[in-house]
Coordinates of C-alpha atoms in Angstrom, one line a residue:
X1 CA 0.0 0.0 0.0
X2 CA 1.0 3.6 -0.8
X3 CA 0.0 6.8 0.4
X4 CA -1.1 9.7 -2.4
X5 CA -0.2 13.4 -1.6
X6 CA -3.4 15.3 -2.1
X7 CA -0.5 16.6 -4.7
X8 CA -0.6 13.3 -6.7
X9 CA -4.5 13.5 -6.4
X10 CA -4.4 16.6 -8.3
X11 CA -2.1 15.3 -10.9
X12 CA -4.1 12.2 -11.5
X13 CA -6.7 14.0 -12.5
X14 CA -5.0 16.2 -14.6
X15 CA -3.4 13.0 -16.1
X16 CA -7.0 11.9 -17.1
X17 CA -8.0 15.1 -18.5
X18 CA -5.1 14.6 -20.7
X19 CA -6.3 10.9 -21.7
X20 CA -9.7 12.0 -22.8
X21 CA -8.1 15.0 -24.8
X22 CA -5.8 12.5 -26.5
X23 CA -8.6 10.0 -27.0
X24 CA -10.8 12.6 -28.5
X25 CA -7.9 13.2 -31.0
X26 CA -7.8 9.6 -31.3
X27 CA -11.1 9.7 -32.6
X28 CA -11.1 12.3 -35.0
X29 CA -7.9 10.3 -36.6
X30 CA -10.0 7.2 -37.0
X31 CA -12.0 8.8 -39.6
X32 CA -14.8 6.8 -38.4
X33 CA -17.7 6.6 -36.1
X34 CA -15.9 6.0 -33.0
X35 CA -17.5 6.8 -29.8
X36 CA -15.4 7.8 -26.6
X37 CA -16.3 7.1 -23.3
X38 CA -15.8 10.1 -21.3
X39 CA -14.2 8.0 -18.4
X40 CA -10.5 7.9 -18.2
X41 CA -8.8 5.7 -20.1
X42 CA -11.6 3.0 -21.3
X43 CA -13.5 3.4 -24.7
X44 CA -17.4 2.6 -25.1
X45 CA -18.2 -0.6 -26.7
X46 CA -19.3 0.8 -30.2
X47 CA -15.3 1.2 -30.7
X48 CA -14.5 -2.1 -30.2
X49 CA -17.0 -3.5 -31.9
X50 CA -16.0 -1.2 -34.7
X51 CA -12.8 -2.6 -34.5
X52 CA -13.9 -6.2 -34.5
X53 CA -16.1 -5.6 -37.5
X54 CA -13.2 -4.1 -39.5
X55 CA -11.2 -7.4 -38.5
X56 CA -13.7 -9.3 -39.3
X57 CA -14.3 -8.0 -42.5
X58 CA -10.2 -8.2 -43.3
X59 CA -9.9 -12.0 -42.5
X60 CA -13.2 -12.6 -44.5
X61 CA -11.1 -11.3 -47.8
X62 CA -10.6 -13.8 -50.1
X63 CA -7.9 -12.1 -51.9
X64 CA -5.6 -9.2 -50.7
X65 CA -5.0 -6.4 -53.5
X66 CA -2.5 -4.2 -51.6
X67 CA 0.0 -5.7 -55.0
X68 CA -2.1 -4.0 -57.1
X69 CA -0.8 -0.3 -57.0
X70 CA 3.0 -1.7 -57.0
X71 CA 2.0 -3.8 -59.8
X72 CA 0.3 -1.0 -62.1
X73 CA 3.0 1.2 -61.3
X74 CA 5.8 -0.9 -62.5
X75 CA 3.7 -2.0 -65.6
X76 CA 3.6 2.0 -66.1
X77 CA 7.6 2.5 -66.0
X78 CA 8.4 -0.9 -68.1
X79 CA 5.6 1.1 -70.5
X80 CA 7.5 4.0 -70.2
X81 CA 11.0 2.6 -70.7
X82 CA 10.2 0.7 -73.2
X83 CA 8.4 3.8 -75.4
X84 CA 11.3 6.5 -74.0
X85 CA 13.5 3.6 -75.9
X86 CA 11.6 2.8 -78.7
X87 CA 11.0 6.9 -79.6
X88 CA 14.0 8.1 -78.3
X89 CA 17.3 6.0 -78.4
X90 CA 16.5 3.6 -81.1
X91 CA 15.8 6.5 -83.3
X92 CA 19.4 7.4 -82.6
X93 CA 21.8 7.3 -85.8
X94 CA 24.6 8.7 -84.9
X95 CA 27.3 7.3 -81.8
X96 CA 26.2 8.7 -78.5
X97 CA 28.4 10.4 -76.3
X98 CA 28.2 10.3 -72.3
X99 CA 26.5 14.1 -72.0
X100 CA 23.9 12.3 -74.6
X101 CA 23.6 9.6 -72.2
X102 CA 22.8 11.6 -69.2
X103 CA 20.0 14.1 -71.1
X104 CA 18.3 10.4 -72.1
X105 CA 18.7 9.2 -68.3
X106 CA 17.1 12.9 -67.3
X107 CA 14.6 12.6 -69.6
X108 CA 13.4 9.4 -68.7
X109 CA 13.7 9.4 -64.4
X110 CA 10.9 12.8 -64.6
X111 CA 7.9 10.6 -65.2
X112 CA 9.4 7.4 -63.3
X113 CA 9.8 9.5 -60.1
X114 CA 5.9 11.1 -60.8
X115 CA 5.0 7.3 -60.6
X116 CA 6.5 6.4 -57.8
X117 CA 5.2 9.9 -56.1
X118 CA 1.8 9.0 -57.4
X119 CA 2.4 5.2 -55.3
X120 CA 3.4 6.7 -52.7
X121 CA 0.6 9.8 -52.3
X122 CA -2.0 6.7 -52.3
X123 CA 0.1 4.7 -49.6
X124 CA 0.1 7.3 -47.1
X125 CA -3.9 8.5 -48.4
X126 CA -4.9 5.0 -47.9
X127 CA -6.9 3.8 -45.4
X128 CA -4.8 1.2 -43.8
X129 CA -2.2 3.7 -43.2
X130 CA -5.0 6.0 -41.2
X131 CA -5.4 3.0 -39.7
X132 CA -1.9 1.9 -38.6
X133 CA -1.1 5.9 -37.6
X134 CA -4.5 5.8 -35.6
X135 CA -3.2 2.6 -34.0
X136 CA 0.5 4.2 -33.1
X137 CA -1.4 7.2 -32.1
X138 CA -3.4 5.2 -29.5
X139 CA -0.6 3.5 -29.0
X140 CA 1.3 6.5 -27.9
X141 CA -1.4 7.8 -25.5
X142 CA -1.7 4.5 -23.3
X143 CA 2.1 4.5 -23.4
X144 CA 2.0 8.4 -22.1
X145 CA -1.0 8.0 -20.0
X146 CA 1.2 4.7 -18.5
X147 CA 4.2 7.0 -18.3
X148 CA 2.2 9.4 -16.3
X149 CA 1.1 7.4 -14.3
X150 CA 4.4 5.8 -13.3
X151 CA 5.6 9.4 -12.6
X152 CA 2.9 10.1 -10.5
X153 CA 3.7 7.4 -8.1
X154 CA 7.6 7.7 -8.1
X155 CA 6.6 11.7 -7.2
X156 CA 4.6 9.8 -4.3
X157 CA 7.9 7.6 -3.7
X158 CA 10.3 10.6 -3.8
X159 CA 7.7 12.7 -1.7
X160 CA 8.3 10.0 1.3
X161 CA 11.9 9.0 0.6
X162 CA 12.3 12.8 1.2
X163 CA 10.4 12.8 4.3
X164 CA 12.2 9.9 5.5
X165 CA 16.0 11.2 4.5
X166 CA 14.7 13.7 6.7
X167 CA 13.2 12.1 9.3
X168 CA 16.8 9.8 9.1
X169 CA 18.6 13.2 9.1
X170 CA 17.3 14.3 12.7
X171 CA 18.1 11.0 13.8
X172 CA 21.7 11.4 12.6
X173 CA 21.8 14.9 14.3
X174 CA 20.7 13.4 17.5
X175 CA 23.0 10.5 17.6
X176 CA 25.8 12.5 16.2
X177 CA 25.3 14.9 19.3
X178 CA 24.9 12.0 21.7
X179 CA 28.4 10.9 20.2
X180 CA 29.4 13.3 20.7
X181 CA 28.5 13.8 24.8
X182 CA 30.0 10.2 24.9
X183 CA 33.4 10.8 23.1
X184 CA 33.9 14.2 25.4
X185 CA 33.1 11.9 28.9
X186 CA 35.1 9.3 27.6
X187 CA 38.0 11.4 26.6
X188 CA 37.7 12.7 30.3
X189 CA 38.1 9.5 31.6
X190 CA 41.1 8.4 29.1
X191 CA 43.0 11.4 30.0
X192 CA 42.1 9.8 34.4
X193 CA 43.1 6.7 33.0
X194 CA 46.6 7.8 31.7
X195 CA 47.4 9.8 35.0
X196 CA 46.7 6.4 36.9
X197 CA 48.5 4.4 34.0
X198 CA 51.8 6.6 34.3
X199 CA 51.9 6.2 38.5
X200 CA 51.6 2.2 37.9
X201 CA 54.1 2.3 35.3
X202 CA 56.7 3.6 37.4
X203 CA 56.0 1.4 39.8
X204 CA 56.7 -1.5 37.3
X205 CA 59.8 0.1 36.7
X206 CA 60.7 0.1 40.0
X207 CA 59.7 -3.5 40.4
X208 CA 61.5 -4.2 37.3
X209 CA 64.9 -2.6 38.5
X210 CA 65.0 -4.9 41.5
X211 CA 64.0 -7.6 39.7
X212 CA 67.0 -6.9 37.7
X213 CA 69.0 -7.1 40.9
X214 CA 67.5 -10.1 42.4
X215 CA 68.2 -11.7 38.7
X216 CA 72.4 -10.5 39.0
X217 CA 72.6 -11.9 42.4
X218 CA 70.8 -15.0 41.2
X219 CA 73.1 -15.5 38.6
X220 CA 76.5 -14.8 41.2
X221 CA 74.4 -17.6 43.3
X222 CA 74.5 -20.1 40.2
X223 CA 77.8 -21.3 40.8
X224 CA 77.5 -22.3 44.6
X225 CA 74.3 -24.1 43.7
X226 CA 75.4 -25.8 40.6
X227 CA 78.7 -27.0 42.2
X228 CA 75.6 -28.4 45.6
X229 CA 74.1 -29.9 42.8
X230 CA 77.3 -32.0 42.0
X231 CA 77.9 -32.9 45.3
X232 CA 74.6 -34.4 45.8
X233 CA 75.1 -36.4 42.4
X234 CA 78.3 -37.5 43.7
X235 CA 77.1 -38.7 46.9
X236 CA 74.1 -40.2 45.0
X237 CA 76.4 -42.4 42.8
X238 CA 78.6 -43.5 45.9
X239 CA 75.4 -44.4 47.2
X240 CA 74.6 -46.6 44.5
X241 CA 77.9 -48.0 44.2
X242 CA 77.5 -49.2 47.8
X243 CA 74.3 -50.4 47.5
X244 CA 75.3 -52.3 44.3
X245 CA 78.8 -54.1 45.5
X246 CA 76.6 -55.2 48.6
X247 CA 73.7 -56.5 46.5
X248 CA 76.6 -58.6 44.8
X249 CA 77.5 -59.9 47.5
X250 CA 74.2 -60.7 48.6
X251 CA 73.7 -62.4 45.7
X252 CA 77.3 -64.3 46.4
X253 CA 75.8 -65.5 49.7
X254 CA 72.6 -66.6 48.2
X255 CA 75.3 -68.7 45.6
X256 CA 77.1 -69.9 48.9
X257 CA 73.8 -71.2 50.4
X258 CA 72.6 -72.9 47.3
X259 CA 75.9 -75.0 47.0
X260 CA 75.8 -76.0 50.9
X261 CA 72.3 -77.1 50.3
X262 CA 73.5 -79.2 47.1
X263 CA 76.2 -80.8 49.2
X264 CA 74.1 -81.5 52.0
X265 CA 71.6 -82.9 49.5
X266 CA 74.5 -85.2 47.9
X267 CA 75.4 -86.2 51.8
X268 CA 72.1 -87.0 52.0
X269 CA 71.8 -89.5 49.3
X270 CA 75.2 -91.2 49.6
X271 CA 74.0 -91.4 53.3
X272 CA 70.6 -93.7 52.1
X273 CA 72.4 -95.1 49.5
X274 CA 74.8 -96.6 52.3
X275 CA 71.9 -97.8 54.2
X276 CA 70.4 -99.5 51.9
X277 CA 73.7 -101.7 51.1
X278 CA 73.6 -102.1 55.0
X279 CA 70.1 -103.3 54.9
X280 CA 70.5 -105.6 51.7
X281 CA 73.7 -106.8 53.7
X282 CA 71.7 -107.4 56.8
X283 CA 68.6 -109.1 54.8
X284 CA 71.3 -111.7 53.3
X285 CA 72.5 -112.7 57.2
X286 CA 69.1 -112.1 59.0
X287 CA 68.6 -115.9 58.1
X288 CA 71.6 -116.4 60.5
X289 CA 72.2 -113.9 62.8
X290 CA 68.4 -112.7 63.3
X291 CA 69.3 -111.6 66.8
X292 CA 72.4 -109.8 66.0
X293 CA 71.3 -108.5 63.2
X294 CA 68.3 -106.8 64.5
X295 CA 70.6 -105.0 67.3
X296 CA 73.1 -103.9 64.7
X297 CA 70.1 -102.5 62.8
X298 CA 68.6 -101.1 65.8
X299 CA 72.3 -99.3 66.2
X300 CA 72.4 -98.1 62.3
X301 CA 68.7 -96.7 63.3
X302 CA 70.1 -95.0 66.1
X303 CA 73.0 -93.6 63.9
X304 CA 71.2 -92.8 60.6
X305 CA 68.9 -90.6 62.8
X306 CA 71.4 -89.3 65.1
X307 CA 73.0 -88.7 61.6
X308 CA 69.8 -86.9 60.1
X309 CA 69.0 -84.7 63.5
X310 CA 73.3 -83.3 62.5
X311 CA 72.3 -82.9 58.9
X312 CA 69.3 -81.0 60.3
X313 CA 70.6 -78.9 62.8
X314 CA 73.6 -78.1 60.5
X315 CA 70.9 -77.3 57.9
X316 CA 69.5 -74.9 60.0
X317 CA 72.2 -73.3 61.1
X318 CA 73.3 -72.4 57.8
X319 CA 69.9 -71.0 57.1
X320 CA 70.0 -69.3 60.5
X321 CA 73.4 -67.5 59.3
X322 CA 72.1 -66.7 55.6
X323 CA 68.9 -64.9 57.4
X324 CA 71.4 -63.1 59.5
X325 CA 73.8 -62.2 56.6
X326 CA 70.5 -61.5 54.5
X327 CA 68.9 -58.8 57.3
X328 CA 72.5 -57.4 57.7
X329 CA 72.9 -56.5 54.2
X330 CA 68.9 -55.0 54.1
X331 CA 70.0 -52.9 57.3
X332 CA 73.1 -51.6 55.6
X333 CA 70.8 -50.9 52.3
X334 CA 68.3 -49.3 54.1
X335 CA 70.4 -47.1 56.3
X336 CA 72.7 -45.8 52.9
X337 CA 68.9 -45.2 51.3
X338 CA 68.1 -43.4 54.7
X339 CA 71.5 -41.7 54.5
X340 CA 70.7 -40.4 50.8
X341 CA 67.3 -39.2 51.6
X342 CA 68.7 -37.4 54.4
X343 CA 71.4 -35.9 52.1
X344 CA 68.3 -35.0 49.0
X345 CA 66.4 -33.4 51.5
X346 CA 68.9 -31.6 53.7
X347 CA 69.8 -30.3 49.7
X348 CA 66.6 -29.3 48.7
X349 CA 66.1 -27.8 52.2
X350 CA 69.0 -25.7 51.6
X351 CA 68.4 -24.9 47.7
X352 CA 64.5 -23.7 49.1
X353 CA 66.6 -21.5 51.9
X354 CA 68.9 -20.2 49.2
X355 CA 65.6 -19.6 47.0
X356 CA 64.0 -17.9 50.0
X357 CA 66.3 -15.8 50.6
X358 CA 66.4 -14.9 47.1
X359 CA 63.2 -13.8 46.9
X360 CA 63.3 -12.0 50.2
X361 CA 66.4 -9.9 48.8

């Protein structure tokens, strides 16, 4: 929807004044009886039925003439030519010469152009060409009438695109002033913000000076730590030295016990094996000496178990001394691990001091 100016209301109506006057015109060109309806821009039915008479009349031709005037007019300059040659140049003796040749050419366009004239004066007299310029004619006024029309509303358009590059101007003027207030208070409080900025950057260059200090006397300090750090490797890597010459030999005693148990083992068997020829030996004499036999066994009882209870408590022993030797060497291990923690911490205590202090300085 669009809103009208009372000013486009005006024009309108001055654009259909100027349709009827043009359709009147219209009229008078048609040359026949054409009625107008005096409302804008329609014409009463007797027109178009005029119209559709005159097209049906057209299409129910059976022949179309319209070759007829071309036709008679170029039967007229063939007659022409052909008498201007019989009369004139065939009558001709003598050579001709070029002047002669342009007097006969003279001579015979005068009446071939009248012709032609003639064709055309009944071309533009006809009444199909009434016709086709009362057609262009009406043409022109819906095209003009269209025009004004189109001019009326983009007067409308420009009416309230003006009203609104207005309306758009004030609203740039106010924000432009509001801006404005904005860019002043914050300038006020940029110019705050720099007299605040410049106190805490000298304070960050104070803090950066002894910064700077703390940073040389850290770096004079690198030496004493870096040659602590050595020393705690060093003591580290004796430690683990120690630790691994006595796991050696812990593994040298575990060695030593499995080779007494393998001789104790082999004591062990020759022992039965010994027994056994004693028994076989007594089981070929029992026959015999039943009685002597059965105290001598009763005595190689007694001695194979007073044997075993030696084996055993020897055995044991051995096992008693590896459990000793084994918790020796796991109290030394444990007391040079306790002797390195002490050393990493009593190190890191004093490389936190040294850091301390740093940091207090």
């Amino acid at each position: 929807t669009r809103i009208i100016p009372i000013e486009g209301a005006e024009t309108g109506a001055s654009a259909t004044d100027s349709f009827e006057a043009a359709a009147t015109e219209d009229s008078l060109l048609l040359g026949h009886d054409t009625q107008v309806d005096p409302s804008p821009g329609r014409y009463s039915s007797s027109s178009d039925d005029a119209w559709e008479e005159e097209a049906l009349s057209s299409s129910t031709k059976p022949r179309d003439f319209s070759w007829l005037p071309f036709a008679l007019a170029g039967l007229l300059i063939a007659a022409w030519t052909g008498f201007f040659a019989w009369a004139v140049v065939l009558n001709q003796r003598e050579p001709t010469s070029p002047d002669q040749w342009v007097w006969w050419i003279a001579q015979w366009s005068g009446p071939a152009l009248l012709v032609m004239i003639v064709l055309l004066l009944a071309m533009r007299t006809s009444r199909r060409e009434a016709n086709r310029f009362a057609d262009v004619a009406l043409s022109l006024s819906r095209e003009s009438s269209q025009l004004e029309k189109r001019l009326v509303s983009i007067n409308t358009e420009l009416s309230l695109a003006r009203d609104f590059i207005a309306a758009q101007g004030r609203d740039l003027e106010t924000l432009g002033r509001v801006a404005v207030d904005r860019i002043s208070s914050s300038a006020t409080r940029l110019d705050e913000l720099v007299g605040r900025n410049g106190t805490q950057v000298d304070r960050i260059a104070e803090v950066s000076s002894a910064a700077l200090d703390n940073m040389e006397k850290l770096r004079g300090q690198l030496p004493v730590i870096a040659n602590a750090a050595k020393d705690v490797t060093n003591n580290i890597g004796n430690a683990g030295r120690t630790a691994h010459l006595q796991l050696e030999e812990l593994v040298s005693g575990f060695q030593r016990l499995n080779e007494f148990g393998l001789a104790s083992e082999r004591q062990v068997s020759s022992v039965r094996e010994r027994v056994e020829s004693s028994i076989a030996a007594f089981s070929k004499a029992s026959e015999d000496l039943a009685a002597l036999a059965e105290e001598r066994f009763r005595e190689l009882a007694r001695s194979s178990a007073e044997q075993a209870g030696l084996m055993q408590e020897s055995e044991q022993a051995a096992l008693a001394a590896w459990h000793q030797r084994s918790e020796a060497h796991v109290t030394a291990l444990r007391e040079a691990l306790a002797r390195l923690a002490a050393d990493h911490e009593a190190l890191l205590a004093q490389s936190s001091g040294q850091l301390g202090r740093f940091e207090e300085a």
